[in-house]
PDB file of C-alpha atoms in Angstrom:
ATOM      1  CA  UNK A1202       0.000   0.000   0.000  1.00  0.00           C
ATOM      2  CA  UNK A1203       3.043   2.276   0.573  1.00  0.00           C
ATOM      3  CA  UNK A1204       4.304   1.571  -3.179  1.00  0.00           C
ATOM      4  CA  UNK A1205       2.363   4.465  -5.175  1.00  0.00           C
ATOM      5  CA  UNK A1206       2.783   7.078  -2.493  1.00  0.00           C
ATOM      6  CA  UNK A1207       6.568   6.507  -2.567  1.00  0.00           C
ATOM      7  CA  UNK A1208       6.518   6.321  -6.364  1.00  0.00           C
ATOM      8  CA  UNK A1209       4.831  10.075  -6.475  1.00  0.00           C
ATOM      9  CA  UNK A1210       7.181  11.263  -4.004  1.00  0.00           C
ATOM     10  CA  UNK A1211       9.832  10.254  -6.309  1.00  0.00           C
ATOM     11  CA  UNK A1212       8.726  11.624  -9.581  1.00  0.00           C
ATOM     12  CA  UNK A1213       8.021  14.618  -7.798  1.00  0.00           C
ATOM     13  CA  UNK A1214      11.806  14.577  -6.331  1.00  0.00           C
ATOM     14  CA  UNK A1215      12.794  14.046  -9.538  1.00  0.00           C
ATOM     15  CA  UNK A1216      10.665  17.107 -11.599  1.00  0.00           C
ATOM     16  CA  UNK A1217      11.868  19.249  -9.087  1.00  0.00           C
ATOM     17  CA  UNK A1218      15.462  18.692  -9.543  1.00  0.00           C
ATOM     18  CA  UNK A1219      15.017  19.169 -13.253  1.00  0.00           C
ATOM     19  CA  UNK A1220      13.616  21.760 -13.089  1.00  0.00           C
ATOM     20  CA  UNK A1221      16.050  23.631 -11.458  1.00  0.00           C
ATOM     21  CA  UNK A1222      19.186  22.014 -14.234  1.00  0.00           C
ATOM     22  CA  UNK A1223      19.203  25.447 -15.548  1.00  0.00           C
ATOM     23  CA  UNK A1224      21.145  26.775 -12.560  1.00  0.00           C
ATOM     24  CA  UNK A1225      23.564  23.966 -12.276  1.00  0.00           C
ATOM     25  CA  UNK A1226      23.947  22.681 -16.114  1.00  0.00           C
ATOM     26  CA  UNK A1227      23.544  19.199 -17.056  1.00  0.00           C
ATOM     27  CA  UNK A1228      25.393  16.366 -15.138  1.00  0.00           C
ATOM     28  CA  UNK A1229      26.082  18.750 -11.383  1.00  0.00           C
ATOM     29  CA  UNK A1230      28.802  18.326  -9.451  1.00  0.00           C
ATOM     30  CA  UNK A1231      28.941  19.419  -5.875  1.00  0.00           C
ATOM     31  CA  UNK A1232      32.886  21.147  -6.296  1.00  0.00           C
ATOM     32  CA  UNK A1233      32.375  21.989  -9.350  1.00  0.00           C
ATOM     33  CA  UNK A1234      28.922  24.587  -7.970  1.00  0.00           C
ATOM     34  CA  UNK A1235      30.540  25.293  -4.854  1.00  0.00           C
ATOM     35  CA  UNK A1236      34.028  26.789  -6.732  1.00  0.00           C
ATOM     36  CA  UNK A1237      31.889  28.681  -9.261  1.00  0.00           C
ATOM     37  CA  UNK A1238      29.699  30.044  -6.230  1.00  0.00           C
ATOM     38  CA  UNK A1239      33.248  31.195  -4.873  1.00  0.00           C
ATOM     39  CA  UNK A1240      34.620  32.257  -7.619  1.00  0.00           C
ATOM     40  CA  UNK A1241      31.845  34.843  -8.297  1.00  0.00           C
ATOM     41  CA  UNK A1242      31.774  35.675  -5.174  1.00  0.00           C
ATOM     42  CA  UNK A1243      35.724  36.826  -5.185  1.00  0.00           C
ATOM     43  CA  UNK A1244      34.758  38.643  -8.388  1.00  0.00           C
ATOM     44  CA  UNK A1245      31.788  40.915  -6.843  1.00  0.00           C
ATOM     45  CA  UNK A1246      33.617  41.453  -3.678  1.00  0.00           C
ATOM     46  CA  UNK A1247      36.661  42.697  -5.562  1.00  0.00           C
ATOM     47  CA  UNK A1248      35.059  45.193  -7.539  1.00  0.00           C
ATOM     48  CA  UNK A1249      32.512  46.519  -4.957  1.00  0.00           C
ATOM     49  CA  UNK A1250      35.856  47.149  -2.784  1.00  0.00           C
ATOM     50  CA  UNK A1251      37.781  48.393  -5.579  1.00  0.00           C
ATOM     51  CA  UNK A1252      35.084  50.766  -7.450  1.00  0.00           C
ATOM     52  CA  UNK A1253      32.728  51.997  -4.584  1.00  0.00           C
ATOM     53  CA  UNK A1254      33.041  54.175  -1.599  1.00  0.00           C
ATOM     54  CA  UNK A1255      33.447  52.745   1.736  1.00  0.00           C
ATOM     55  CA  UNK A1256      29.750  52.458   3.262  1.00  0.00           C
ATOM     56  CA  UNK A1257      28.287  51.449  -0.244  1.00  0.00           C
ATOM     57  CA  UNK A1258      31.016  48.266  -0.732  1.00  0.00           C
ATOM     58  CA  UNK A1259      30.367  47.793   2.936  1.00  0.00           C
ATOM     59  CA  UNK A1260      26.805  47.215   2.170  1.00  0.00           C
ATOM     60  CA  UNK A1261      27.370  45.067  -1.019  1.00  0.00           C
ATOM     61  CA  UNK A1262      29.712  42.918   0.248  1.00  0.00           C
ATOM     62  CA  UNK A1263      27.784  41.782   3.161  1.00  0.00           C
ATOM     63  CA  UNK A1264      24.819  41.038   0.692  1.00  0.00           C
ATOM     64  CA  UNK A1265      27.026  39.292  -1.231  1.00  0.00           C
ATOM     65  CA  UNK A1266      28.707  36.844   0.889  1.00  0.00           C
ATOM     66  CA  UNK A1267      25.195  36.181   2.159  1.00  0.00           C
ATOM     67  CA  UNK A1268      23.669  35.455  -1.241  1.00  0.00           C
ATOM     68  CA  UNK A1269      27.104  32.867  -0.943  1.00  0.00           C
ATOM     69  CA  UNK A1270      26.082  31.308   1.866  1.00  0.00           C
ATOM     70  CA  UNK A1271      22.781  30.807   0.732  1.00  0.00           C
ATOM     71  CA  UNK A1272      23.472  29.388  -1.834  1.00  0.00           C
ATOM     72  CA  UNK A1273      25.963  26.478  -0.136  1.00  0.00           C
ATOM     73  CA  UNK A1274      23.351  25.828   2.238  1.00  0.00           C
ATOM     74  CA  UNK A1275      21.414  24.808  -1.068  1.00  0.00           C
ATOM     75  CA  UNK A1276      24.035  23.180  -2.772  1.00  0.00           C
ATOM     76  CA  UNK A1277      24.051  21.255   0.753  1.00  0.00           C
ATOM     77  CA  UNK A1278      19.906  20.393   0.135  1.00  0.00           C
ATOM     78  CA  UNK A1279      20.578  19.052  -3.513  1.00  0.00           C
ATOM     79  CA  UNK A1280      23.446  16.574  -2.427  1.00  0.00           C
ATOM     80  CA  UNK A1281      21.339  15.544   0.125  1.00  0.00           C
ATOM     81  CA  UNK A1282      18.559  14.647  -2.486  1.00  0.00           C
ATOM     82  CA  UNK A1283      21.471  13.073  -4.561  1.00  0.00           C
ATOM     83  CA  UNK A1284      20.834  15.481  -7.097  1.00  0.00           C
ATOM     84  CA  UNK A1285      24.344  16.050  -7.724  1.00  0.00           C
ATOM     85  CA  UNK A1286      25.062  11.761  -8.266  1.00  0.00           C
ATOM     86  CA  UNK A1287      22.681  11.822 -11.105  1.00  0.00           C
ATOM     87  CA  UNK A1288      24.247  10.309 -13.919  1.00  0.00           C
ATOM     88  CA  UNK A1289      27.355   9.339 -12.620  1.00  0.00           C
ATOM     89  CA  UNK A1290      26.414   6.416 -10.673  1.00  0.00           C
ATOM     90  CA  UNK A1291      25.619   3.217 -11.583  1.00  0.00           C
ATOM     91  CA  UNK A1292      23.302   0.298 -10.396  1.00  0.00           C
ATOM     92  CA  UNK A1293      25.462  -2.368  -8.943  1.00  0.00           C
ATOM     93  CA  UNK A1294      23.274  -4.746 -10.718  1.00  0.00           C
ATOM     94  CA  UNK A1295      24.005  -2.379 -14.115  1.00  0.00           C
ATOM     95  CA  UNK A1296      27.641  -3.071 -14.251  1.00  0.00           C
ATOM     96  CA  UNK A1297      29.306  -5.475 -16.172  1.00  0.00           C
ATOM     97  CA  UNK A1298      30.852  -8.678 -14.310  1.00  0.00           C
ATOM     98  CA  UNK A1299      34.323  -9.166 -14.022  1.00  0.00           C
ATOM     99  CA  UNK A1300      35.277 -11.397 -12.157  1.00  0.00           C
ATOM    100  CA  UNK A1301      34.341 -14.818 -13.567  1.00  0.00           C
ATOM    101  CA  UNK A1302      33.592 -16.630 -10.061  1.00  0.00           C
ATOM    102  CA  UNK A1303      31.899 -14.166  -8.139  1.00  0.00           C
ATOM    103  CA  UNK A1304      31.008 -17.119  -5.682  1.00  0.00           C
ATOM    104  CA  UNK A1305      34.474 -17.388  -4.720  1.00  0.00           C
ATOM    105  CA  UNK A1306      35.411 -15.917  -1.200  1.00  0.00           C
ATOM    106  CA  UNK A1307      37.768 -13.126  -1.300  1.00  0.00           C
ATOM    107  CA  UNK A1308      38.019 -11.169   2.158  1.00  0.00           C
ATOM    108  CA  UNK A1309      37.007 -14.363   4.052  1.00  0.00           C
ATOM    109  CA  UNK A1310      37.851 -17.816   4.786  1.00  0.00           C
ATOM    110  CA  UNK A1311      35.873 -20.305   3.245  1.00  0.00           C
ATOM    111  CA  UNK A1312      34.615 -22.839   5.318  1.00  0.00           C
ATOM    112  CA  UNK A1313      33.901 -26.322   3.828  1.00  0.00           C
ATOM    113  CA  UNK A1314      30.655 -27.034   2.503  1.00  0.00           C
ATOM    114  CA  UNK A1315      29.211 -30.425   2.534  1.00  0.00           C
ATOM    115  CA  UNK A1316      27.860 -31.873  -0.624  1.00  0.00           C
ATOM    116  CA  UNK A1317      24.123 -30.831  -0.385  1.00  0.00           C
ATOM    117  CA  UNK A1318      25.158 -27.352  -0.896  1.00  0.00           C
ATOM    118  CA  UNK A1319      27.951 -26.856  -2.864  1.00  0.00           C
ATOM    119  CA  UNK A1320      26.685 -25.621  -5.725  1.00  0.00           C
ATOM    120  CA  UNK A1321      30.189 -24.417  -7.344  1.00  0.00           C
ATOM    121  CA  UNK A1322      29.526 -26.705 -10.355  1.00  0.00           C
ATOM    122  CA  UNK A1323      26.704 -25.659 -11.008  1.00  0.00           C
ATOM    123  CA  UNK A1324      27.445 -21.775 -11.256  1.00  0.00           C
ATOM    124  CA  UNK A1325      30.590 -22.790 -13.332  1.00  0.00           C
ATOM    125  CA  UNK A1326      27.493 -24.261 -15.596  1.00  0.00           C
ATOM    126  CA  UNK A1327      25.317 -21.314 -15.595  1.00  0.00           C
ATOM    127  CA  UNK A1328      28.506 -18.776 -16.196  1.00  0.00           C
ATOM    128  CA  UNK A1329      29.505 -20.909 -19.241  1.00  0.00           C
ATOM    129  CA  UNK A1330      25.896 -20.553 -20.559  1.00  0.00           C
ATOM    130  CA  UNK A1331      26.170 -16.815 -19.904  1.00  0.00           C
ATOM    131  CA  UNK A1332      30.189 -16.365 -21.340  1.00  0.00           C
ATOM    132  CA  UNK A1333      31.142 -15.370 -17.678  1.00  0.00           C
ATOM    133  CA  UNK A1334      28.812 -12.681 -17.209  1.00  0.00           C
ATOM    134  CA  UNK A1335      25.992 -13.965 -15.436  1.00  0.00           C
ATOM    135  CA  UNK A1336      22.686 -11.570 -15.133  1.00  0.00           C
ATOM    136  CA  UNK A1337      22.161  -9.355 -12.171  1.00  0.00           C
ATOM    137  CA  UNK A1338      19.273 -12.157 -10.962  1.00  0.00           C
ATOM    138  CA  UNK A1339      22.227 -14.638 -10.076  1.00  0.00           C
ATOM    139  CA  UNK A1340      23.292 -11.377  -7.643  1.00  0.00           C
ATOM    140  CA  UNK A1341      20.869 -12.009  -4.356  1.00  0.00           C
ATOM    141  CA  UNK A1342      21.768 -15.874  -4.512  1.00  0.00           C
ATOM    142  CA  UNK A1343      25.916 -15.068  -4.985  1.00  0.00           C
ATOM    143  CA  UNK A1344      25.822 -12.865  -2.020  1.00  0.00           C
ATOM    144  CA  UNK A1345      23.757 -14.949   0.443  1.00  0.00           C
ATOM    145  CA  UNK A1346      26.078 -18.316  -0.874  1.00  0.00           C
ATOM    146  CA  UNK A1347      29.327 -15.885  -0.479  1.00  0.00           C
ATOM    147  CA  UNK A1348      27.848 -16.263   3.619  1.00  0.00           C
ATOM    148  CA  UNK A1349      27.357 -19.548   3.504  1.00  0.00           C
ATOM    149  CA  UNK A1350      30.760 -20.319   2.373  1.00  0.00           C
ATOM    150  CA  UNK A1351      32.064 -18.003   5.284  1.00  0.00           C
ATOM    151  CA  UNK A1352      29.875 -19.152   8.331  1.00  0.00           C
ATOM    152  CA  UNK A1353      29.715 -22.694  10.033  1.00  0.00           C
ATOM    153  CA  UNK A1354      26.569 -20.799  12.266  1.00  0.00           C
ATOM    154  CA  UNK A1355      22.932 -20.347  11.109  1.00  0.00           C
ATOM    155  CA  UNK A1356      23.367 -22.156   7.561  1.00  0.00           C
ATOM    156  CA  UNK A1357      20.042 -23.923   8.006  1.00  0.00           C
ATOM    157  CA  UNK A1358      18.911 -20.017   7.959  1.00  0.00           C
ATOM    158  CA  UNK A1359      20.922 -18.935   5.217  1.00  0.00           C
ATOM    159  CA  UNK A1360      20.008 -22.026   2.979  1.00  0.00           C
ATOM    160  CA  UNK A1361      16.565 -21.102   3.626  1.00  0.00           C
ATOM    161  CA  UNK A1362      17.375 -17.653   1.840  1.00  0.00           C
ATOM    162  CA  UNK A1363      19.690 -19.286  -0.920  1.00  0.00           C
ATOM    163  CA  UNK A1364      16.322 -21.335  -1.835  1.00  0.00           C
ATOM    164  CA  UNK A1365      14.413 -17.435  -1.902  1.00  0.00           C
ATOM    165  CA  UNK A1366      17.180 -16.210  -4.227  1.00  0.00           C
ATOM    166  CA  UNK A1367      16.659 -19.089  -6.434  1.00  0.00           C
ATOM    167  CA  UNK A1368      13.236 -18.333  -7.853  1.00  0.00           C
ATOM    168  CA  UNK A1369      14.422 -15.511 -10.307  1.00  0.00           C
ATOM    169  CA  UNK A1370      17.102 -17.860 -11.705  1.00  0.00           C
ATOM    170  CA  UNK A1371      14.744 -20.000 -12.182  1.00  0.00           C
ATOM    171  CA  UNK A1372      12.134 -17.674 -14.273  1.00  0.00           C
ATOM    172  CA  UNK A1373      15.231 -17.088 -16.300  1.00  0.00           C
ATOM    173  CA  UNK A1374      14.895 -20.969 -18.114  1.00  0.00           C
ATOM    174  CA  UNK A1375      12.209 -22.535 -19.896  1.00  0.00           C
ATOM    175  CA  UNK A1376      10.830 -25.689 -18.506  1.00  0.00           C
ATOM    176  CA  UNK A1377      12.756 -28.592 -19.473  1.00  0.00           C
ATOM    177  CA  UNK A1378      15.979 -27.000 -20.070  1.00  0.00           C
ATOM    178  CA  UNK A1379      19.624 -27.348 -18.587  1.00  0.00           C
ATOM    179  CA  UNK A1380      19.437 -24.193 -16.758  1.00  0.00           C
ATOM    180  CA  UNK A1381      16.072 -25.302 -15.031  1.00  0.00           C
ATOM    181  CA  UNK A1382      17.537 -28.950 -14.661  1.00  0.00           C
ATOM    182  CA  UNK A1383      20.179 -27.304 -12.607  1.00  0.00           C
ATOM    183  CA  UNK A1384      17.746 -25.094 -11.241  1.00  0.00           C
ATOM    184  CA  UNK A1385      15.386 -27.559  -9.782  1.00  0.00           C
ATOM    185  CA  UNK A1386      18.726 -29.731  -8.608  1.00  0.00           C
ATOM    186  CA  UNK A1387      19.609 -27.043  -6.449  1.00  0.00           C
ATOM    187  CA  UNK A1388      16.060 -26.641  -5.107  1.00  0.00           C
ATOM    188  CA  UNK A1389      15.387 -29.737  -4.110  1.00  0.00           C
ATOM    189  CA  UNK A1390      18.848 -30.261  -2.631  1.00  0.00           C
ATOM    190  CA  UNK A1391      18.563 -27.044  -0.343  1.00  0.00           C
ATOM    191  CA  UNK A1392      14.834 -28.622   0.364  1.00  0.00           C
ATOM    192  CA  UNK A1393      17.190 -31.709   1.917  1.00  0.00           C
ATOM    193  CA  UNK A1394      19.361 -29.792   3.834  1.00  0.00           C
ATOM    194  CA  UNK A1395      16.445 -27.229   5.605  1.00  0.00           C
ATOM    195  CA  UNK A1396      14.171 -30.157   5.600  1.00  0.00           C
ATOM    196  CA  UNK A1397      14.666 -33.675   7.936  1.00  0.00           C
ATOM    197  CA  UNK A1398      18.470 -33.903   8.825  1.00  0.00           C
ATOM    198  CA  UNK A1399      18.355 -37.968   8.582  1.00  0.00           C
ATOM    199  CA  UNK A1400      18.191 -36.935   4.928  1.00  0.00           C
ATOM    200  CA  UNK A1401      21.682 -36.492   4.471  1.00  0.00           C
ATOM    201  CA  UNK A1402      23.166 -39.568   6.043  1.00  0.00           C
ATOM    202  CA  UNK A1403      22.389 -42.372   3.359  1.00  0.00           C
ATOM    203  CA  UNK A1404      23.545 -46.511   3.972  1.00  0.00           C
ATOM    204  CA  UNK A1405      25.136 -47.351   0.448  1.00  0.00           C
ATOM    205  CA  UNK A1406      25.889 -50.444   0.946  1.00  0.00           C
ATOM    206  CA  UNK A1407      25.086 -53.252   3.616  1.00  0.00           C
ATOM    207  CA  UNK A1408      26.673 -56.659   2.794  1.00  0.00           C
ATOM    208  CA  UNK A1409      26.663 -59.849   4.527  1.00  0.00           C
ATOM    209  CA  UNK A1410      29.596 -63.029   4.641  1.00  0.00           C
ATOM    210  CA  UNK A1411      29.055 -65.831   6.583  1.00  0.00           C
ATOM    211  CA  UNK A1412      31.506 -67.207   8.985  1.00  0.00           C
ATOM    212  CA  UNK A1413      33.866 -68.978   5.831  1.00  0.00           C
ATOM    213  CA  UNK A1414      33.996 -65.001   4.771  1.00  0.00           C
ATOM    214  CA  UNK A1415      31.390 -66.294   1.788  1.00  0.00           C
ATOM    215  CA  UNK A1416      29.527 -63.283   0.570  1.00  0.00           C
ATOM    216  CA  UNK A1417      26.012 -64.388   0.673  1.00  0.00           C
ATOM    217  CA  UNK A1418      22.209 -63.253   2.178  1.00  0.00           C
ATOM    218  CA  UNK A1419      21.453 -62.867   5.841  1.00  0.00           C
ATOM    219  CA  UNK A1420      18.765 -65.870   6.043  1.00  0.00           C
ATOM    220  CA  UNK A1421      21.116 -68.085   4.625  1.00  0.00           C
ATOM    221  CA  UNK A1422      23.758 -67.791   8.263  1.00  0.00           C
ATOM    222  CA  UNK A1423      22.095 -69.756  10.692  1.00  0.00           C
ATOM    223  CA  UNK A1424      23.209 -69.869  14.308  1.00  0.00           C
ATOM    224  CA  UNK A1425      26.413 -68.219  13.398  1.00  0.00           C
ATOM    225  CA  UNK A1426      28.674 -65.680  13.818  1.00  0.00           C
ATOM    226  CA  UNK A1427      28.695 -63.560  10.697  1.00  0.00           C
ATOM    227  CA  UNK A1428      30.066 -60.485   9.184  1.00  0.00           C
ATOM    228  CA  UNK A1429      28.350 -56.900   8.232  1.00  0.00           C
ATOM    229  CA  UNK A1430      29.972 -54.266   5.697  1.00  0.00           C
ATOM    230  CA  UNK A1431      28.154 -51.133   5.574  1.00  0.00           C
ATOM    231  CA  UNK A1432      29.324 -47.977   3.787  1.00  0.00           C
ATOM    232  CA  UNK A1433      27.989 -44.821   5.575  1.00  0.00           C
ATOM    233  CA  UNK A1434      27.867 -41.337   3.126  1.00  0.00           C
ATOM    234  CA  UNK A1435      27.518 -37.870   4.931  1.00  0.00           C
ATOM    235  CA  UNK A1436      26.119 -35.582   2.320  1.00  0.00           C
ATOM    236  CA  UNK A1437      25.236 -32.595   4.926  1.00  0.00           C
ATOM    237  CA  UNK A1438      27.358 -31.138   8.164  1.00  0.00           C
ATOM    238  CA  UNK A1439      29.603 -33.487   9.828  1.00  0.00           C
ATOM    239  CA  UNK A1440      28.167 -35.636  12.566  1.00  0.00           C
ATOM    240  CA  UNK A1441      28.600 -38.464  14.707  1.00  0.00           C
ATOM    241  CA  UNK A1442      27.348 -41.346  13.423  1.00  0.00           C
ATOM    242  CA  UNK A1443      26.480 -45.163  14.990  1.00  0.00           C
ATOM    243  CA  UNK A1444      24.888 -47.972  12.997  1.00  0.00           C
ATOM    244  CA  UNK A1445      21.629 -49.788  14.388  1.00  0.00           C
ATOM    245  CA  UNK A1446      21.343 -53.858  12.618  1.00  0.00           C
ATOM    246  CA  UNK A1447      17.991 -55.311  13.580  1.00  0.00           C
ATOM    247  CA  UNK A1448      17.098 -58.981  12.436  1.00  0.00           C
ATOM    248  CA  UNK A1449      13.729 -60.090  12.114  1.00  0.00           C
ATOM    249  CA  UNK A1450      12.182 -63.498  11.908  1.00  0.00           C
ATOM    250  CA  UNK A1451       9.217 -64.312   8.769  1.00  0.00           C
ATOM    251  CA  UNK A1452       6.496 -62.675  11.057  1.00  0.00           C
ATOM    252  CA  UNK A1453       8.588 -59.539  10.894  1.00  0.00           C
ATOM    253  CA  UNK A1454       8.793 -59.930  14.584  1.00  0.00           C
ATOM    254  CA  UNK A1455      12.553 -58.776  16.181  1.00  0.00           C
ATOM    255  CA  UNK A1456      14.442 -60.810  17.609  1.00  0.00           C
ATOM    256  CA  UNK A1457      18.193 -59.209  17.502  1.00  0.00           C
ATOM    257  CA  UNK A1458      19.224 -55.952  17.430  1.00  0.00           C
ATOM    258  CA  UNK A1459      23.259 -54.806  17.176  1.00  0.00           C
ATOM    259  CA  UNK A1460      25.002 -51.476  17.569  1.00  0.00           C
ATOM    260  CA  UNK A1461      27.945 -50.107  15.865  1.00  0.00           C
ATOM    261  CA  UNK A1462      30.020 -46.826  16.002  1.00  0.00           C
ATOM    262  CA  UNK A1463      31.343 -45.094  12.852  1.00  0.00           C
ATOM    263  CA  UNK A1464      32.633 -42.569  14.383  1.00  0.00           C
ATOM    264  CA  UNK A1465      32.602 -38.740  12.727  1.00  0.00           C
ATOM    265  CA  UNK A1466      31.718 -38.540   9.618  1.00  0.00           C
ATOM    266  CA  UNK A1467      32.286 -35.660   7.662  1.00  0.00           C
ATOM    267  CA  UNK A1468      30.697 -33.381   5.132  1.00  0.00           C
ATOM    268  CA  UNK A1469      30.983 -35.514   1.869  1.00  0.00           C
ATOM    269  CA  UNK A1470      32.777 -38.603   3.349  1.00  0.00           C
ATOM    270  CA  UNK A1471      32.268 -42.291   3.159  1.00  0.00           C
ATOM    271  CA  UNK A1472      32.510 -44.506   6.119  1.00  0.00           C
ATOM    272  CA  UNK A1473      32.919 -48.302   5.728  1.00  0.00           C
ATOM    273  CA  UNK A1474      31.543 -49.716   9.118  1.00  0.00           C
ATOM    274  CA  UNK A1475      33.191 -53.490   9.337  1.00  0.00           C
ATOM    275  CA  UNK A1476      31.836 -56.140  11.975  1.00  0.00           C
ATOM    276  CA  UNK A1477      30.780 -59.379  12.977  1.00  0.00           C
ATOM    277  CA  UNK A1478      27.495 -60.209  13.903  1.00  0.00           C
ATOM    278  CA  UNK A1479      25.503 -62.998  15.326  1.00  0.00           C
ATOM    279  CA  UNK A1480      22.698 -64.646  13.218  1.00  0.00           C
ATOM    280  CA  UNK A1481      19.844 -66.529  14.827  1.00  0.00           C
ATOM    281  CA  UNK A1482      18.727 -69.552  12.840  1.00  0.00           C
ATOM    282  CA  UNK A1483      15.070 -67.731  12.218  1.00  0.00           C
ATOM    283  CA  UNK A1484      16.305 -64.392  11.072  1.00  0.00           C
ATOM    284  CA  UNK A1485      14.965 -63.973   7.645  1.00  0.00           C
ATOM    285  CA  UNK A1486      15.919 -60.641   6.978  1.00  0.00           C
ATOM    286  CA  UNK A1487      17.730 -57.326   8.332  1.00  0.00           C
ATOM    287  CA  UNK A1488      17.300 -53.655   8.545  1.00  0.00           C
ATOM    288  CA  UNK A1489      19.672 -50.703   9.041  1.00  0.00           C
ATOM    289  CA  UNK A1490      19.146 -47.711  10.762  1.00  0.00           C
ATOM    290  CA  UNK A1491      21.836 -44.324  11.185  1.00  0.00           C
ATOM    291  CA  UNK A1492      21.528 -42.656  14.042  1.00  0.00           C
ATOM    292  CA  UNK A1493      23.233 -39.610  14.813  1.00  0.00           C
ATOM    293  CA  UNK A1494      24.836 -39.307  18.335  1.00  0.00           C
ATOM    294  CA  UNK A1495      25.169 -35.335  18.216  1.00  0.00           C
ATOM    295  CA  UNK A1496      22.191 -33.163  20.330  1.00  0.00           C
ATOM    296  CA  UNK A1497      18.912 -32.877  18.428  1.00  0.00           C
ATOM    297  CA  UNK A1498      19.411 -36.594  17.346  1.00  0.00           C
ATOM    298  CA  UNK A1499      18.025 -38.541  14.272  1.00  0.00           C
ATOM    299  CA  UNK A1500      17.179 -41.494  12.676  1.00  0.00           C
ATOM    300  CA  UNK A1501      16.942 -42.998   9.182  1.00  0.00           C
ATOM    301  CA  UNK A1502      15.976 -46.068   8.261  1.00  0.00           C
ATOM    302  CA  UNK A1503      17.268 -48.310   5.560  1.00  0.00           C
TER     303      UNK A1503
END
């Protein structure tokens, strides 16, 4: 509701200061009016001292320098209205890129990002597809990834503004097309990393040997002492990590359950979780579950 009234205020800013371009010439300077205001005012003084008797300079000279400091104090008004930066500066988003990885920390540290959102490929893809200069829409989602790069605090927060910035980059592509491919990659990976933080802690692999080290299905050991492989992949922050084996009998009821510790696990690492494991005769199949040890704890279930 604000909008129009601040839209009329600022045409009517604006007609005012053009209107008055006749005093100041086209593209102002502050120095440049304030030396021709002294200037003139040197000149007047001069003669009025040099050409008049004494009470009648007197008199001219005072009205003089206080036409002078009249008009500073309105030279003072315009730069406060930024009349006098009209025309020489420029939109931030107006200029031309030069740098060709403005993602790239300069004045900070980068800290490590894990997997989920690391999106340096894919801005490498979208500056090839713009020949390095990538549109002033990519600006709100560089700046708030430039933070994420730079904190290890409040990146669930920031994430949630990198998936804001997103939705003019994503107007930018037709539907179907590498840029929205990438586009909706990135989406749906910062989804994952706001969303349920079991989400990034994935079981790749879970295989069983029997006690001859015979790689082979979990019903098949019965009453003996097996072997488990499991590879553990952190795709978010790094975390402490502990593997949960259950074995369940054809009525799906439990009837073993075994805990292991991988340890930490960090941002984009694999863990390979090796150890032995009892198998009832009965057991007829297994499930995994990760289980993060840190505060605020999760499971996922494989």
């Amino acid at each position: 509701m604000n909008q129009p009234e601040s839209t009329a205020e600022t045409e009517s800013g604006s007609t005012f200061l053009d209107s008055i371009e006749f005093l100041t010439g086209e593209d102002p300077n502050l120095g440049s009016f304030l030396l021709v205001v002294g200037m003139v005012t040197v000149v007047f003084i001069a003669l009025f001292q040099l050409t008049l008797p004494t009470p009648i300079s007197f008199l001219l000279t005072a009205g003089v320098l206080f036409v002078t400091v009249l008009s500073a104090i309105f030279a003072v008004l315009l730069d406060s209205l930024g009349y006098f930066e009209q025309g020489t500066t420029t939109s931030p988003s107006d200029e031309p890129r030069t740098d060709a990885k403005p993602w790239v920390p300069v004045d900070k540290v980068s800290a490590p990002l894990p997997p989920l959102i690391n999106f340096d490929a894919e801005l490498r893809a979208y500056a090839d597809m713009y020949n390095g200069d990538l549109p002033a829409e990519f600006d709100p989602f560089i700046e708030d990834y430039l933070r994420l790069k730079t904190n290890t605090r409040n990146r669930t927060t920031i994430a949630s503004d990198l998936r804001a910035d997103l939705n003019p980059i994503g107007a930018l592509f037709e539907d179907g097309s590498e840029g929205d491919r990438i586009y909706e990659d990135m989406s749906e990976r910062l989804f994952r990393y706001i969303g349920d933080k079991s989400s990034h802690i994935t079981v790749d692999r879970v295989t069983f040997y029997d006690e001859d080290g015979n790689k082979t299905d979990v019903e098949t050991i019965e009453d003996q002492l097996g072997h488990i492989e499991l590879g553990i992949t952190n795709e978010g922050e790094a975390a402490n990590v502990e593997a949960l084996v259950a074995l369940y009998d054809e009525d799906g009821t439990t009837i073993s359950s075994h805990s292991y510790t991988a340890g930490l696990v960090s941002p984009g690492a694999t863990r390979d979780l090796n150890a032995d494991i009892f198998v009832p005769s009965d057991a007829a199949r297994a499930s995994t579950t990760i289980r993060t040890t840190d505060p605020g704890r999760t499971d996922v279930g494989v």
